Amino acid sequence: MMRFLILTMCVIAMTGCASNVVTDYNSSVVFGNYSSWAFADNQSSSSFTSLDGSRIQQAIERELNRKALRKTPVAEADLLVNWQIVTEERLEQTGLGLGFGFGRGNFGWALSAPPPVREVEEGKLVVELADSETKNVVWRAASRRYLNEDQSPETRRKLIDEVVAEMFSKYPPGLD
């Protein structure tokens, strides 16, 4: 029994460490040909950048710098970087169903209640790198991690830094 409990705890721990990042890329592109980048001009339809948006941009800039890509004006960039937070709604089970019953002989009776369900809005950070000449996306990463309004600015910054670092750990593709 103890061995089963330890094994179960290990599986739960490893599941918690599983990657929340999914990447896709154009396999015909030679990523070594890219040496510079800029944020795409159409980065935001708003006239200002949110606090989290600023944190995301700083994290992207830091990670691309680590990849030896230099930031340049848009007209000189090999890659254009676009990011967005896509929100999706999903249903989440918030507990267990409840049921009870009894029976005697050939007769039984049961009553059950379905598990409580709530609608959850989930954010997904998507970062895309596009070739500046063709305007085609050559690399894309998406991550599902949660930012809550009640998190401190420092917690939000750390989470964004972790997510963006995990995304760019898979760039350039084929080095895993």
PDB file of C-alpha atoms in Angstrom:
ATOM      1  CA  MET A   1       0.000   0.000   0.000  1.00  0.00           C
ATOM      2  CA  MET A   2       2.806   2.413   0.894  1.00  0.00           C
ATOM      3  CA  ARG A   3       4.560   1.697  -2.418  1.00  0.00           C
ATOM      4  CA  PHE A   4       1.330   2.532  -4.311  1.00  0.00           C
ATOM      5  CA  LEU A   5       0.960   5.799  -2.394  1.00  0.00           C
ATOM      6  CA  ILE A   6       4.551   6.847  -3.161  1.00  0.00           C
ATOM      7  CA  LEU A   7       4.128   5.956  -6.838  1.00  0.00           C
ATOM      8  CA  THR A   8       0.898   7.962  -7.019  1.00  0.00           C
ATOM      9  CA  MET A   9       2.548  11.007  -5.438  1.00  0.00           C
ATOM     10  CA  CYS A  10       5.444  10.801  -7.932  1.00  0.00           C
ATOM     11  CA  VAL A  11       3.032  10.686 -10.872  1.00  0.00           C
ATOM     12  CA  ILE A  12       1.141  13.698  -9.526  1.00  0.00           C
ATOM     13  CA  ALA A  13       4.397  15.621  -9.029  1.00  0.00           C
ATOM     14  CA  MET A  14       5.597  14.834 -12.557  1.00  0.00           C
ATOM     15  CA  THR A  15       2.248  15.825 -14.031  1.00  0.00           C
ATOM     16  CA  GLY A  16       2.529  19.178 -12.288  1.00  0.00           C
ATOM     17  CA  CYS A  17       5.912  19.701 -13.934  1.00  0.00           C
ATOM     18  CA  ALA A  18       4.626  18.850 -17.406  1.00  0.00           C
ATOM     19  CA  SER A  19       5.168  21.493 -20.021  1.00  0.00           C
ATOM     20  CA  ASN A  20       2.319  23.867 -20.703  1.00  0.00           C
ATOM     21  CA  VAL A  21       4.017  25.084 -23.894  1.00  0.00           C
ATOM     22  CA  VAL A  22       3.200  23.916 -27.395  1.00  0.00           C
ATOM     23  CA  THR A  23       5.305  25.034 -30.358  1.00  0.00           C
ATOM     24  CA  ASP A  24       4.913  24.810 -34.101  1.00  0.00           C
ATOM     25  CA  TYR A  25       7.250  25.895 -36.878  1.00  0.00           C
ATOM     26  CA  ASN A  26       7.876  25.855 -40.604  1.00  0.00           C
ATOM     27  CA  SER A  27      10.301  22.975 -41.100  1.00  0.00           C
ATOM     28  CA  SER A  28      11.600  24.369 -44.401  1.00  0.00           C
ATOM     29  CA  VAL A  29      12.958  27.535 -42.764  1.00  0.00           C
ATOM     30  CA  VAL A  30      16.656  27.857 -41.890  1.00  0.00           C
ATOM     31  CA  PHE A  31      16.445  29.652 -38.544  1.00  0.00           C
ATOM     32  CA  GLY A  32      20.192  30.358 -38.534  1.00  0.00           C
ATOM     33  CA  ASN A  33      19.589  32.939 -41.282  1.00  0.00           C
ATOM     34  CA  TYR A  34      17.764  35.214 -38.835  1.00  0.00           C
ATOM     35  CA  SER A  35      19.866  37.648 -36.832  1.00  0.00           C
ATOM     36  CA  SER A  36      17.545  40.550 -35.977  1.00  0.00           C
ATOM     37  CA  TRP A  37      14.007  41.163 -34.824  1.00  0.00           C
ATOM     38  CA  ALA A  38      11.429  43.840 -34.008  1.00  0.00           C
ATOM     39  CA  PHE A  39       7.965  43.900 -32.532  1.00  0.00           C
ATOM     40  CA  ALA A  40       5.379  44.007 -35.335  1.00  0.00           C
ATOM     41  CA  ASP A  41       3.767  47.401 -35.877  1.00  0.00           C
ATOM     42  CA  ASN A  42       0.260  46.008 -35.419  1.00  0.00           C
ATOM     43  CA  GLN A  43       1.156  44.757 -31.928  1.00  0.00           C
ATOM     44  CA  SER A  44      -1.865  46.270 -30.252  1.00  0.00           C
ATOM     45  CA  SER A  45      -5.089  47.882 -31.348  1.00  0.00           C
ATOM     46  CA  SER A  46      -4.991  49.946 -28.160  1.00  0.00           C
ATOM     47  CA  SER A  47      -3.033  53.171 -27.876  1.00  0.00           C
ATOM     48  CA  PHE A  48      -1.227  51.967 -24.744  1.00  0.00           C
ATOM     49  CA  THR A  49       0.463  48.840 -23.399  1.00  0.00           C
ATOM     50  CA  SER A  50      -0.922  47.194 -20.260  1.00  0.00           C
ATOM     51  CA  LEU A  51       1.299  46.393 -17.289  1.00  0.00           C
ATOM     52  CA  ASP A  52       1.291  42.689 -18.162  1.00  0.00           C
ATOM     53  CA  GLY A  53       1.860  43.590 -21.816  1.00  0.00           C
ATOM     54  CA  SER A  54       4.961  45.507 -20.831  1.00  0.00           C
ATOM     55  CA  ARG A  55       6.161  42.550 -18.746  1.00  0.00           C
ATOM     56  CA  ILE A  56       5.594  40.199 -21.689  1.00  0.00           C
ATOM     57  CA  GLN A  57       7.513  42.454 -24.075  1.00  0.00           C
ATOM     58  CA  GLN A  58      10.431  42.749 -21.643  1.00  0.00           C
ATOM     59  CA  ALA A  59      10.553  38.961 -21.235  1.00  0.00           C
ATOM     60  CA  ILE A  60      10.447  38.387 -25.014  1.00  0.00           C
ATOM     61  CA  GLU A  61      13.206  40.943 -25.525  1.00  0.00           C
ATOM     62  CA  ARG A  62      15.365  39.287 -22.860  1.00  0.00           C
ATOM     63  CA  GLU A  63      14.878  35.785 -24.321  1.00  0.00           C
ATOM     64  CA  LEU A  64      15.588  36.845 -27.916  1.00  0.00           C
ATOM     65  CA  ASN A  65      18.712  38.640 -26.699  1.00  0.00           C
ATOM     66  CA  ARG A  66      19.814  35.348 -25.082  1.00  0.00           C
ATOM     67  CA  LYS A  67      19.363  33.713 -28.495  1.00  0.00           C
ATOM     68  CA  ALA A  68      21.852  36.259 -29.951  1.00  0.00           C
ATOM     69  CA  LEU A  69      19.156  38.012 -31.962  1.00  0.00           C
ATOM     70  CA  ARG A  70      19.479  41.791 -31.918  1.00  0.00           C
ATOM     71  CA  LYS A  71      16.567  44.194 -31.709  1.00  0.00           C
ATOM     72  CA  THR A  72      16.367  46.597 -34.656  1.00  0.00           C
ATOM     73  CA  PRO A  73      13.859  48.998 -36.195  1.00  0.00           C
ATOM     74  CA  VAL A  74      11.027  47.223 -38.029  1.00  0.00           C
ATOM     75  CA  ALA A  75      12.408  48.128 -41.479  1.00  0.00           C
ATOM     76  CA  GLU A  76      15.710  46.355 -40.717  1.00  0.00           C
ATOM     77  CA  ALA A  77      14.407  43.278 -38.868  1.00  0.00           C
ATOM     78  CA  ASP A  78      14.616  39.718 -40.193  1.00  0.00           C
ATOM     79  CA  LEU A  79      11.853  38.560 -37.835  1.00  0.00           C
ATOM     80  CA  LEU A  80       8.703  40.335 -36.724  1.00  0.00           C
ATOM     81  CA  VAL A  81       7.419  39.383 -33.276  1.00  0.00           C
ATOM     82  CA  ASN A  82       3.738  39.383 -32.493  1.00  0.00           C
ATOM     83  CA  TRP A  83       2.200  38.314 -29.187  1.00  0.00           C
ATOM     84  CA  GLN A  84      -1.316  38.189 -27.878  1.00  0.00           C
ATOM     85  CA  ILE A  85      -3.317  36.843 -24.996  1.00  0.00           C
ATOM     86  CA  VAL A  86      -6.234  34.774 -26.248  1.00  0.00           C
ATOM     87  CA  THR A  87      -9.023  34.115 -23.772  1.00  0.00           C
ATOM     88  CA  GLU A  88     -11.181  31.012 -23.939  1.00  0.00           C
ATOM     89  CA  GLU A  89     -14.083  29.938 -21.788  1.00  0.00           C
ATOM     90  CA  ARG A  90     -14.363  26.380 -20.556  1.00  0.00           C
ATOM     91  CA  LEU A  91     -16.335  24.439 -17.974  1.00  0.00           C
ATOM     92  CA  GLU A  92     -14.525  23.245 -14.878  1.00  0.00           C
ATOM     93  CA  GLN A  93     -15.748  20.638 -12.430  1.00  0.00           C
ATOM     94  CA  THR A  94     -15.355  22.092  -8.952  1.00  0.00           C
ATOM     95  CA  GLY A  95     -16.129  19.110  -6.768  1.00  0.00           C
ATOM     96  CA  LEU A  96     -17.526  15.635  -6.619  1.00  0.00           C
ATOM     97  CA  GLY A  97     -21.031  14.457  -7.323  1.00  0.00           C
ATOM     98  CA  LEU A  98     -23.049  13.281  -4.374  1.00  0.00           C
ATOM     99  CA  GLY A  99     -25.204  10.217  -4.332  1.00  0.00           C
ATOM    100  CA  PHE A 100     -26.788   7.786  -1.941  1.00  0.00           C
ATOM    101  CA  GLY A 101     -29.204   4.943  -2.182  1.00  0.00           C
ATOM    102  CA  PHE A 102     -30.731   2.003  -0.437  1.00  0.00           C
ATOM    103  CA  GLY A 103     -32.454  -1.137  -1.432  1.00  0.00           C
ATOM    104  CA  ARG A 104     -34.129  -4.237  -0.157  1.00  0.00           C
ATOM    105  CA  GLY A 105     -35.009  -7.371  -2.011  1.00  0.00           C
ATOM    106  CA  ASN A 106     -35.961  -6.563  -5.592  1.00  0.00           C
ATOM    107  CA  PHE A 107     -36.430  -2.861  -4.953  1.00  0.00           C
ATOM    108  CA  GLY A 108     -33.866  -0.072  -4.667  1.00  0.00           C
ATOM    109  CA  TRP A 109     -33.914   3.674  -4.605  1.00  0.00           C
ATOM    110  CA  ALA A 110     -31.117   6.175  -5.238  1.00  0.00           C
ATOM    111  CA  LEU A 111     -30.658   9.902  -5.391  1.00  0.00           C
ATOM    112  CA  SER A 112     -27.669  11.715  -6.811  1.00  0.00           C
ATOM    113  CA  ALA A 113     -26.571  15.231  -7.599  1.00  0.00           C
ATOM    114  CA  PRO A 114     -24.170  16.080 -10.422  1.00  0.00           C
ATOM    115  CA  PRO A 115     -20.818  17.626  -9.563  1.00  0.00           C
ATOM    116  CA  PRO A 116     -20.774  21.405  -9.356  1.00  0.00           C
ATOM    117  CA  VAL A 117     -19.543  23.020 -12.573  1.00  0.00           C
ATOM    118  CA  ARG A 118     -18.462  26.588 -13.197  1.00  0.00           C
ATOM    119  CA  GLU A 119     -17.445  28.543 -16.253  1.00  0.00           C
ATOM    120  CA  VAL A 120     -13.785  29.581 -16.223  1.00  0.00           C
ATOM    121  CA  GLU A 121     -12.082  32.117 -18.457  1.00  0.00           C
ATOM    122  CA  GLU A 122      -8.606  30.909 -19.351  1.00  0.00           C
ATOM    123  CA  GLY A 123      -5.831  32.967 -20.915  1.00  0.00           C
ATOM    124  CA  LYS A 124      -3.368  31.616 -23.430  1.00  0.00           C
ATOM    125  CA  LEU A 125      -0.215  33.553 -24.324  1.00  0.00           C
ATOM    126  CA  VAL A 126       0.672  33.159 -27.998  1.00  0.00           C
ATOM    127  CA  VAL A 127       3.988  34.382 -29.446  1.00  0.00           C
ATOM    128  CA  GLU A 128       4.587  34.287 -33.188  1.00  0.00           C
ATOM    129  CA  LEU A 129       7.733  35.029 -35.175  1.00  0.00           C
ATOM    130  CA  ALA A 130       7.153  35.970 -38.810  1.00  0.00           C
ATOM    131  CA  ASP A 131       9.635  36.366 -41.640  1.00  0.00           C
ATOM    132  CA  SER A 132       9.762  40.114 -42.362  1.00  0.00           C
ATOM    133  CA  GLU A 133       9.987  39.629 -46.137  1.00  0.00           C
ATOM    134  CA  THR A 134       7.253  37.039 -46.658  1.00  0.00           C
ATOM    135  CA  LYS A 135       5.131  38.054 -43.634  1.00  0.00           C
ATOM    136  CA  ASN A 136       4.574  34.333 -42.991  1.00  0.00           C
ATOM    137  CA  VAL A 137       4.716  32.946 -39.471  1.00  0.00           C
ATOM    138  CA  VAL A 138       7.789  30.706 -39.176  1.00  0.00           C
ATOM    139  CA  TRP A 139       7.582  29.837 -35.454  1.00  0.00           C
ATOM    140  CA  ARG A 140       4.756  29.883 -32.916  1.00  0.00           C
ATOM    141  CA  ALA A 141       4.509  29.086 -29.221  1.00  0.00           C
ATOM    142  CA  ALA A 142       1.417  28.938 -27.029  1.00  0.00           C
ATOM    143  CA  SER A 143       1.264  28.522 -23.261  1.00  0.00           C
ATOM    144  CA  ARG A 144      -1.562  28.018 -20.796  1.00  0.00           C
ATOM    145  CA  ARG A 145      -0.616  29.432 -17.439  1.00  0.00           C
ATOM    146  CA  TYR A 146      -2.864  31.428 -15.163  1.00  0.00           C
ATOM    147  CA  LEU A 147      -2.534  35.035 -14.106  1.00  0.00           C
ATOM    148  CA  ASN A 148      -4.997  36.100 -11.457  1.00  0.00           C
ATOM    149  CA  GLU A 149      -5.998  39.644 -10.638  1.00  0.00           C
ATOM    150  CA  ASP A 150      -5.131  39.066  -6.978  1.00  0.00           C
ATOM    151  CA  GLN A 151      -1.489  38.135  -7.686  1.00  0.00           C
ATOM    152  CA  SER A 152       1.161  40.653  -6.715  1.00  0.00           C
ATOM    153  CA  PRO A 153       3.066  42.477  -9.481  1.00  0.00           C
ATOM    154  CA  GLU A 154       6.201  40.507  -8.560  1.00  0.00           C
ATOM    155  CA  THR A 155       4.369  37.175  -8.788  1.00  0.00           C
ATOM    156  CA  ARG A 156       2.912  38.182 -12.165  1.00  0.00           C
ATOM    157  CA  ARG A 157       6.343  39.221 -13.464  1.00  0.00           C
ATOM    158  CA  LYS A 158       7.941  35.943 -12.320  1.00  0.00           C
ATOM    159  CA  LEU A 159       5.183  33.866 -13.918  1.00  0.00           C
ATOM    160  CA  ILE A 160       5.432  35.768 -17.214  1.00  0.00           C
ATOM    161  CA  ASP A 161       9.239  35.411 -17.180  1.00  0.00           C
ATOM    162  CA  GLU A 162       8.927  31.639 -16.596  1.00  0.00           C
ATOM    163  CA  VAL A 163       6.362  31.190 -19.362  1.00  0.00           C
ATOM    164  CA  VAL A 164       8.299  33.192 -21.958  1.00  0.00           C
ATOM    165  CA  ALA A 165      11.581  31.465 -21.020  1.00  0.00           C
ATOM    166  CA  GLU A 166       9.885  28.073 -21.410  1.00  0.00           C
ATOM    167  CA  MET A 167       8.548  29.128 -24.814  1.00  0.00           C
ATOM    168  CA  PHE A 168      11.929  30.268 -26.122  1.00  0.00           C
ATOM    169  CA  SER A 169      13.694  27.209 -24.720  1.00  0.00           C
ATOM    170  CA  LYS A 170      12.174  25.567 -27.809  1.00  0.00           C
ATOM    171  CA  TYR A 171      13.695  28.137 -30.223  1.00  0.00           C
ATOM    172  CA  PRO A 172      15.267  27.595 -32.640  1.00  0.00           C
ATOM    173  CA  PRO A 173      13.446  24.337 -33.274  1.00  0.00           C
ATOM    174  CA  GLY A 174      15.294  21.074 -33.640  1.00  0.00           C
ATOM    175  CA  LEU A 175      17.779  21.692 -30.817  1.00  0.00           C
ATOM    176  CA  ASP A 176      15.894  19.699 -28.143  1.00  0.00           C
TER     177      ASP A 176
END
